[in-house]
Coordinates of C-alpha atoms and ligand atoms in Angstrom, one line a residue:
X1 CA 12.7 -50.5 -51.2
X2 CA 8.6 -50.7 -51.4
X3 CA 7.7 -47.4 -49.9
X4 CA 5.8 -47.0 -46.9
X5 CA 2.9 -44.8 -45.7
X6 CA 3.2 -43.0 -42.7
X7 CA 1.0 -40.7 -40.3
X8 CA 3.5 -38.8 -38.2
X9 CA 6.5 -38.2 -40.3
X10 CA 7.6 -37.9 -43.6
X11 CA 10.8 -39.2 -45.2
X12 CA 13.0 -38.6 -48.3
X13 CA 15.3 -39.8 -49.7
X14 CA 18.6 -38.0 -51.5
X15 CA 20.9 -39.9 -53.6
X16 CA 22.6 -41.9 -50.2
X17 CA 21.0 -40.0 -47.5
X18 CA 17.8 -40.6 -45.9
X19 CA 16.1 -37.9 -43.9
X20 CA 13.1 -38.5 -41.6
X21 CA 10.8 -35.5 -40.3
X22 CA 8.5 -35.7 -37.6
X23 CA 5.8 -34.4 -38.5
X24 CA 3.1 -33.2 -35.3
X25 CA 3.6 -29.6 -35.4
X26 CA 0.6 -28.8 -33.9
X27 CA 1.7 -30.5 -31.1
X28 CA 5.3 -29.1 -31.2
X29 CA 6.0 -32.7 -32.3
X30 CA 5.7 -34.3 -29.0
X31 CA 6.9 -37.9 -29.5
X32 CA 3.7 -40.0 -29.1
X33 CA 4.1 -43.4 -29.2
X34 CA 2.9 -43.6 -32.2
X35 CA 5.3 -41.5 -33.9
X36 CA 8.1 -43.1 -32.3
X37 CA 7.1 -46.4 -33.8
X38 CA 7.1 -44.7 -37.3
X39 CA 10.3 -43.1 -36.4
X40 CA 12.3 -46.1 -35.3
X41 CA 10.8 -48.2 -37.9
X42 CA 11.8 -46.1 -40.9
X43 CA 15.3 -45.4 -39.6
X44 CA 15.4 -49.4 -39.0
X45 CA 14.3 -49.5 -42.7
X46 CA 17.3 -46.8 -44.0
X47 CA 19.8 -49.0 -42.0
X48 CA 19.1 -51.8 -44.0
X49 CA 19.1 -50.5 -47.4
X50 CA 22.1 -51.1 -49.1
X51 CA 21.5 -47.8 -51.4
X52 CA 21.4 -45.2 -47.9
X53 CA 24.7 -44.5 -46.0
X54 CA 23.9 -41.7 -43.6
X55 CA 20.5 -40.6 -42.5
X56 CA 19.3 -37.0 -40.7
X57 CA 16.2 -37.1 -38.3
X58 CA 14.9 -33.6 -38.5
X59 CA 11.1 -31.4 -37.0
X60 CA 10.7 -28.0 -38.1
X61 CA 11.9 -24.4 -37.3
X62 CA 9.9 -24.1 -34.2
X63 CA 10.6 -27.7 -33.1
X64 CA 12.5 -30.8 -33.3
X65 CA 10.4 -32.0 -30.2
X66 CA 8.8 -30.3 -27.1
X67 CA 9.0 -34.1 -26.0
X68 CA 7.4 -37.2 -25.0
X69 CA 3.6 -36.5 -25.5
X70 CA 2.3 -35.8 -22.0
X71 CA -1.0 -35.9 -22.9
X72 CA -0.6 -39.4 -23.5
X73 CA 1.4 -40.3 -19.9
X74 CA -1.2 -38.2 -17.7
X75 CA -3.3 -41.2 -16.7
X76 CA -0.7 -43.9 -17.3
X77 CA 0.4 -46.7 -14.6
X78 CA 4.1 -47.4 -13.1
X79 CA 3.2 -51.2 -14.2
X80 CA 1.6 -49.8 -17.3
X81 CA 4.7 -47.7 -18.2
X82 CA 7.0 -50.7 -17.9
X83 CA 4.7 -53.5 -19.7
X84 CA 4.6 -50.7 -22.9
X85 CA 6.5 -51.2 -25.8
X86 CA 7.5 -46.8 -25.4
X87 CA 10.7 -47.3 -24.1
X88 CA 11.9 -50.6 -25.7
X89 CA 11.8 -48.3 -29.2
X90 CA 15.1 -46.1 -27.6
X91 CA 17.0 -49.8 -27.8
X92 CA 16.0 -50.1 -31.2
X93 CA 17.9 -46.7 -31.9
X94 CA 20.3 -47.3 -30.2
X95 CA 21.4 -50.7 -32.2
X96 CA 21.2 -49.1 -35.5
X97 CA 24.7 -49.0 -37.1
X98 CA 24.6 -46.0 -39.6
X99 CA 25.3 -42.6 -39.0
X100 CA 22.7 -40.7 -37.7
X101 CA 22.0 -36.7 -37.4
X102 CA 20.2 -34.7 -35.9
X103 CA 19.1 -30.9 -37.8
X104 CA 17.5 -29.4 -35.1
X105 CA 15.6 -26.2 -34.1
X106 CA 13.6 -24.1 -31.9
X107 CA 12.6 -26.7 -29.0
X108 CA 14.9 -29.7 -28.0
X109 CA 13.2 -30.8 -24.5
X110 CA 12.1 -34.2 -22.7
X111 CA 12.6 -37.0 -25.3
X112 CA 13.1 -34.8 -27.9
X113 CA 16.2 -33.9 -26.7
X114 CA 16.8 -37.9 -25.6
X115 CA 16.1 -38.4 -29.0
X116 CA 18.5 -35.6 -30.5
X117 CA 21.3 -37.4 -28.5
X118 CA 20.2 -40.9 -29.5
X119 CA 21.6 -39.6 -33.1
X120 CA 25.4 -39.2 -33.6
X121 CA 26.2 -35.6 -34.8
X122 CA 23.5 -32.6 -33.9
X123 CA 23.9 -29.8 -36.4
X124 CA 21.5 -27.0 -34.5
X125 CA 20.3 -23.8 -35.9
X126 CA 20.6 -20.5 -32.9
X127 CA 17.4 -20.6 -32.1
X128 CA 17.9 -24.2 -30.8
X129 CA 17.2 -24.9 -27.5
X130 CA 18.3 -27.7 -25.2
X131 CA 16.7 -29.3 -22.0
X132 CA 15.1 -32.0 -20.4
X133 CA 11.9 -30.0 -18.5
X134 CA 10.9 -33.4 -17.4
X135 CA 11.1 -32.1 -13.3
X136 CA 8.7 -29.1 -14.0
X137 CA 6.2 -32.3 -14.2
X138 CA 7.1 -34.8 -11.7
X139 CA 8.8 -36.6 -13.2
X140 CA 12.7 -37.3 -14.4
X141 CA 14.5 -38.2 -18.0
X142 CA 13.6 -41.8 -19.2
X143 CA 15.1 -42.4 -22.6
X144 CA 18.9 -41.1 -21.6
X145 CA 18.6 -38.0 -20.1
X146 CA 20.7 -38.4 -16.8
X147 CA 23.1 -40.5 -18.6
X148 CA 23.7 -38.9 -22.2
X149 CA 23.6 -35.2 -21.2
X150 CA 25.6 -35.8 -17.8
X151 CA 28.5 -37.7 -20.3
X152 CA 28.1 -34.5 -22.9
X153 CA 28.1 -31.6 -20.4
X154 CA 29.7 -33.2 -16.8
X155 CA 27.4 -33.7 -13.2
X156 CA 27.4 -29.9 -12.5
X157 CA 26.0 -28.4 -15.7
X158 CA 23.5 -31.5 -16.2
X159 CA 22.5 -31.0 -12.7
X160 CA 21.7 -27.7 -13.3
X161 CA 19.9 -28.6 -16.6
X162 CA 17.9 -31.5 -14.8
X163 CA 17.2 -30.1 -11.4
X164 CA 16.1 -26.6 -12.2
X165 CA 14.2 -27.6 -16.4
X166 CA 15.6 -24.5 -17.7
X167 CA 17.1 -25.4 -20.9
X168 CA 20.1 -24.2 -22.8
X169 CA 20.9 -22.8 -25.9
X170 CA 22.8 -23.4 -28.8
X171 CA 25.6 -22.1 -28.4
X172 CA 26.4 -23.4 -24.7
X173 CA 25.2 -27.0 -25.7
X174 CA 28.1 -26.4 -28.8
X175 CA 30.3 -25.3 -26.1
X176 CA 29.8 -27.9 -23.6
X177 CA 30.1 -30.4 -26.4
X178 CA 26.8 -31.5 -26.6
X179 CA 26.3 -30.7 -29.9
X180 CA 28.3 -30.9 -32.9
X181 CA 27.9 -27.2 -34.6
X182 CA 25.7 -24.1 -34.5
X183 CA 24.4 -22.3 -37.7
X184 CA 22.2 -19.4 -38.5
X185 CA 19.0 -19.9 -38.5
X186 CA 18.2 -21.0 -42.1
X187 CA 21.2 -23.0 -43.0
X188 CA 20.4 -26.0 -40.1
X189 CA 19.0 -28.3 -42.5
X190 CA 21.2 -28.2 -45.5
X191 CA 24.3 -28.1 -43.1
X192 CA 22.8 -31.4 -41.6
X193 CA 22.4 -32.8 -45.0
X194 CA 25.8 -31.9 -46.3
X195 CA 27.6 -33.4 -43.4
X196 CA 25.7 -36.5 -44.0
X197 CA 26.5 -36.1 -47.8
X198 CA 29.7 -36.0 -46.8
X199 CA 30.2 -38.8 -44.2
X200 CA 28.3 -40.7 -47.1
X201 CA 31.1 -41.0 -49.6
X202 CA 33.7 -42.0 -46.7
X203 CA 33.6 -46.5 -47.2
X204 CA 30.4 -47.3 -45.2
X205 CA 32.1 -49.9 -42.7
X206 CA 34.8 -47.9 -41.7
X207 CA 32.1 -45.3 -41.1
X208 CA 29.8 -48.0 -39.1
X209 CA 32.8 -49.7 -37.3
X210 CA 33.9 -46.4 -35.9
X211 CA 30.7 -45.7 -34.9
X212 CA 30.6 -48.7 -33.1
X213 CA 33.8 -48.3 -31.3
X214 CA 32.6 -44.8 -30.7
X215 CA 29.7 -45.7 -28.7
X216 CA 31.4 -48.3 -27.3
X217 CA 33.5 -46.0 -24.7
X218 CA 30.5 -45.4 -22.8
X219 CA 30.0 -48.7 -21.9
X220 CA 33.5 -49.8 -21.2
X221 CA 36.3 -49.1 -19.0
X222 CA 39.7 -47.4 -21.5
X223 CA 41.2 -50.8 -21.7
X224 CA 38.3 -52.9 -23.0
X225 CA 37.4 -49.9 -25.0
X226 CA 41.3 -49.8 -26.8
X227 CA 40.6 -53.6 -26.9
X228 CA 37.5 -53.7 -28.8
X229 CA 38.8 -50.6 -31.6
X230 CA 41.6 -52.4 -32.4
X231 CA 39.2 -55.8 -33.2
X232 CA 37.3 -53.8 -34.9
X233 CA 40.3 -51.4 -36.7
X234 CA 41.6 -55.8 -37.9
X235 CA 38.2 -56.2 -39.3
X236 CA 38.7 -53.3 -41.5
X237 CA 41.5 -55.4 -42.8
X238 CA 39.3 -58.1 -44.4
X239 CA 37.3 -55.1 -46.4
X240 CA 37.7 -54.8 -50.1
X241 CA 37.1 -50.9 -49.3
X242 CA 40.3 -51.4 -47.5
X243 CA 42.4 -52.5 -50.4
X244 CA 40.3 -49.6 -52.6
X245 CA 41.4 -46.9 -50.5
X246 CA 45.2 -47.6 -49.5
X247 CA 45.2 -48.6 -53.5
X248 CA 43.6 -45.6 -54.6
X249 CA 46.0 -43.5 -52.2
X250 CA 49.3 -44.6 -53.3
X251 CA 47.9 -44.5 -57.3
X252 CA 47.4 -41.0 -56.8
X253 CA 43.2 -41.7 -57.6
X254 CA 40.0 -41.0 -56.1
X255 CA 38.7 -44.2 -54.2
X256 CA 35.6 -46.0 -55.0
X257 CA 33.9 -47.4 -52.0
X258 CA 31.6 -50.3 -52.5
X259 CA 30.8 -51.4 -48.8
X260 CA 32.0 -54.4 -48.8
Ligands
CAA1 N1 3.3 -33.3 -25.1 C1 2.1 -33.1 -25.6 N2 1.7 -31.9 -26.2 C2 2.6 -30.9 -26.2 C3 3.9 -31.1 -25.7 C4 4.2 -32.4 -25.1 N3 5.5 -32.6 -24.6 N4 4.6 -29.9 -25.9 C5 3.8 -29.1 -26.5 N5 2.6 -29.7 -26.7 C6 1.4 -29.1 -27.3 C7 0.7 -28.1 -26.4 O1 -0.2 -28.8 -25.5 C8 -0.1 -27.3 -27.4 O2 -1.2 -28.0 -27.8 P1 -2.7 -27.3 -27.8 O3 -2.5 -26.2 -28.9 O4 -3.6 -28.4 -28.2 O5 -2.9 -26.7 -26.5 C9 0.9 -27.2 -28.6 O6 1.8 -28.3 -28.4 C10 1.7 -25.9 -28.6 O7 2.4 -25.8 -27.3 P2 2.3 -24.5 -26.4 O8 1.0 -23.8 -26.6 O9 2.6 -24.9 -25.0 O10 3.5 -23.6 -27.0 P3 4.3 -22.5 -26.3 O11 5.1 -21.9 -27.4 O12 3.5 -21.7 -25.4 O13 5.3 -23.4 -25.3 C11 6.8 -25.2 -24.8 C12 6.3 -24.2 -25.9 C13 7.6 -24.3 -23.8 C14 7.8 -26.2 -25.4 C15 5.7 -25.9 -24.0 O14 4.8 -26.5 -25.0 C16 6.1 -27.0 -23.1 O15 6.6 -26.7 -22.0 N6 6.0 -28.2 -23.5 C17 6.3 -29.4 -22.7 C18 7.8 -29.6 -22.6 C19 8.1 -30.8 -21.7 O16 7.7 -30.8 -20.5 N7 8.7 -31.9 -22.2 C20 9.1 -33.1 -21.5 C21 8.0 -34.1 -21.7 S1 8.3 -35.6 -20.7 C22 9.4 -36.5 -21.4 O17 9.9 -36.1 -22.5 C23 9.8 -37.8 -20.7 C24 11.0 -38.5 -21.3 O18 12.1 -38.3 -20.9 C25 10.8 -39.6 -22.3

């Protein structure tokens, strides 16, 4: 895939994972809009290549992101904020059907933390440190906040997170089940790639169907949601990956997964 020039992040790419790193540190890499654009469009980019099978959204040790750029929203409309194209990128995340984590450290506030959640794993270093500070400005989460962290951590302890801006740290958002594990300091980034390394020899439609189903128990009530894994648990069934890896298992062989 042509490669593509970008001001506010910087990606990589190793062997079938893709890692994006947003790159505004003097700004604690507040998500401007313009870097969300980048951002959604290069993970839009991964999804479609054939070659990439997990991909890792990632800042730096002092930040993943302090959050949406303020200095951007100070003067903004109501009518202004809704015509904008800001919170219309969230959806494109949201639709994208690889796995996605999150290596995070130091700050995780505001959007930042909204985007952390967007992903589907968060590997965090200690130092990491969870909240949505939004109230200390007027105003409230817009890209998840009340809705992802109150499914992660229940009404009480979002409440508390929400109401009062005081964020959390590592190890309580790993032991509310926000996140997915804590490491020392130095090791968040190579943990974050090794998972993905990981989940990236697993057959990549089983991984993205699961994901799918996954997600999907938000949105529906148990029924719908047992419904909709089992269609897509029969899809599976048309896969040659399918064939590969029951094949592979009763041969007594490694499996090799061609994602199709
Ligand atoms: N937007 C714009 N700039 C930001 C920013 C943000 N969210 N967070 C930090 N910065 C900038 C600071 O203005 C500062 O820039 P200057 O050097 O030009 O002054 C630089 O990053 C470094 O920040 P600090 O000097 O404040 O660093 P600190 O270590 O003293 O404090 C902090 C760190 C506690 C994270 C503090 O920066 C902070 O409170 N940031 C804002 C956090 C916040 O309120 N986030 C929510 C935003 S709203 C939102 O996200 C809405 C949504 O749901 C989509």
């Amino acid at each position: 895939m042509a490669a593509v020039a970008y001001e506010h992040i910087l990606t990589e790419i190793d062997g079938p994972v893709a890692i994006v790193r947003l790159n505004r540190p003097q700004a604690l890499n507040a998500l401007s809009g313009a870097l969300m654009d980048e951002v959604t469009t290069a993970l839009e980019r991964f999804d479609r290549d054939d070659a990439i099978r997990a991909m890792v959204v990632t800042g730096n040790e002092r930040a993943f992101a302090a959050g949406a750029d303020i200095k951007e929203m100070a003067n903004v409309g109501a009518i202004e904020m809704q015509q904008g194209t800001k919170l219309g990128q969230w959806e494109r995340i949201r639709k994208l059907r690889k796995p996605i984590i999150a290596a995070v450290s130091g700050f995780c506030l505001g959007g930042g933390n909204e985007l952390a959640m967007s992903c589907d794993l968060i590997v965090a270093a200690e130092s990491a440190r969870f909240g949505q500070p939004e109230i200390n400005i007027g105003i409230i989460p817009g890209a998840g906040g009340t809705q992802r962290l109150t499914h992660a951590l229940g009404k009480a302890r979002a409440m508390e997170v929400i109401l009062t801006g005081r964020p959390i740290t590592a190890r309580e958002a790993w032991e509310a089940g926000l996140i997915t594990k804590v490491v020392p300091n130095e090791a968040y980034l190579d943990e974050a790639r090794a998972l993905a390394a990981e989940i990236a020899t697993k057959p990549p439609l089983a991984v993205q169907l699961a994901k799918d189903a996954i997600l999907k128990s938000f949105d529906l009530p148990i029924e719908q949601g047992l419904d909709y894994e089992r269609k897509n648990f029969y899809l599976l069934f048309a896969s040659d990956d399918m064939r590969e890896g029951m094949a592979a298992f009763i041969e007594k062989r490694k499996p090799t997964f061609k994602g199709k």
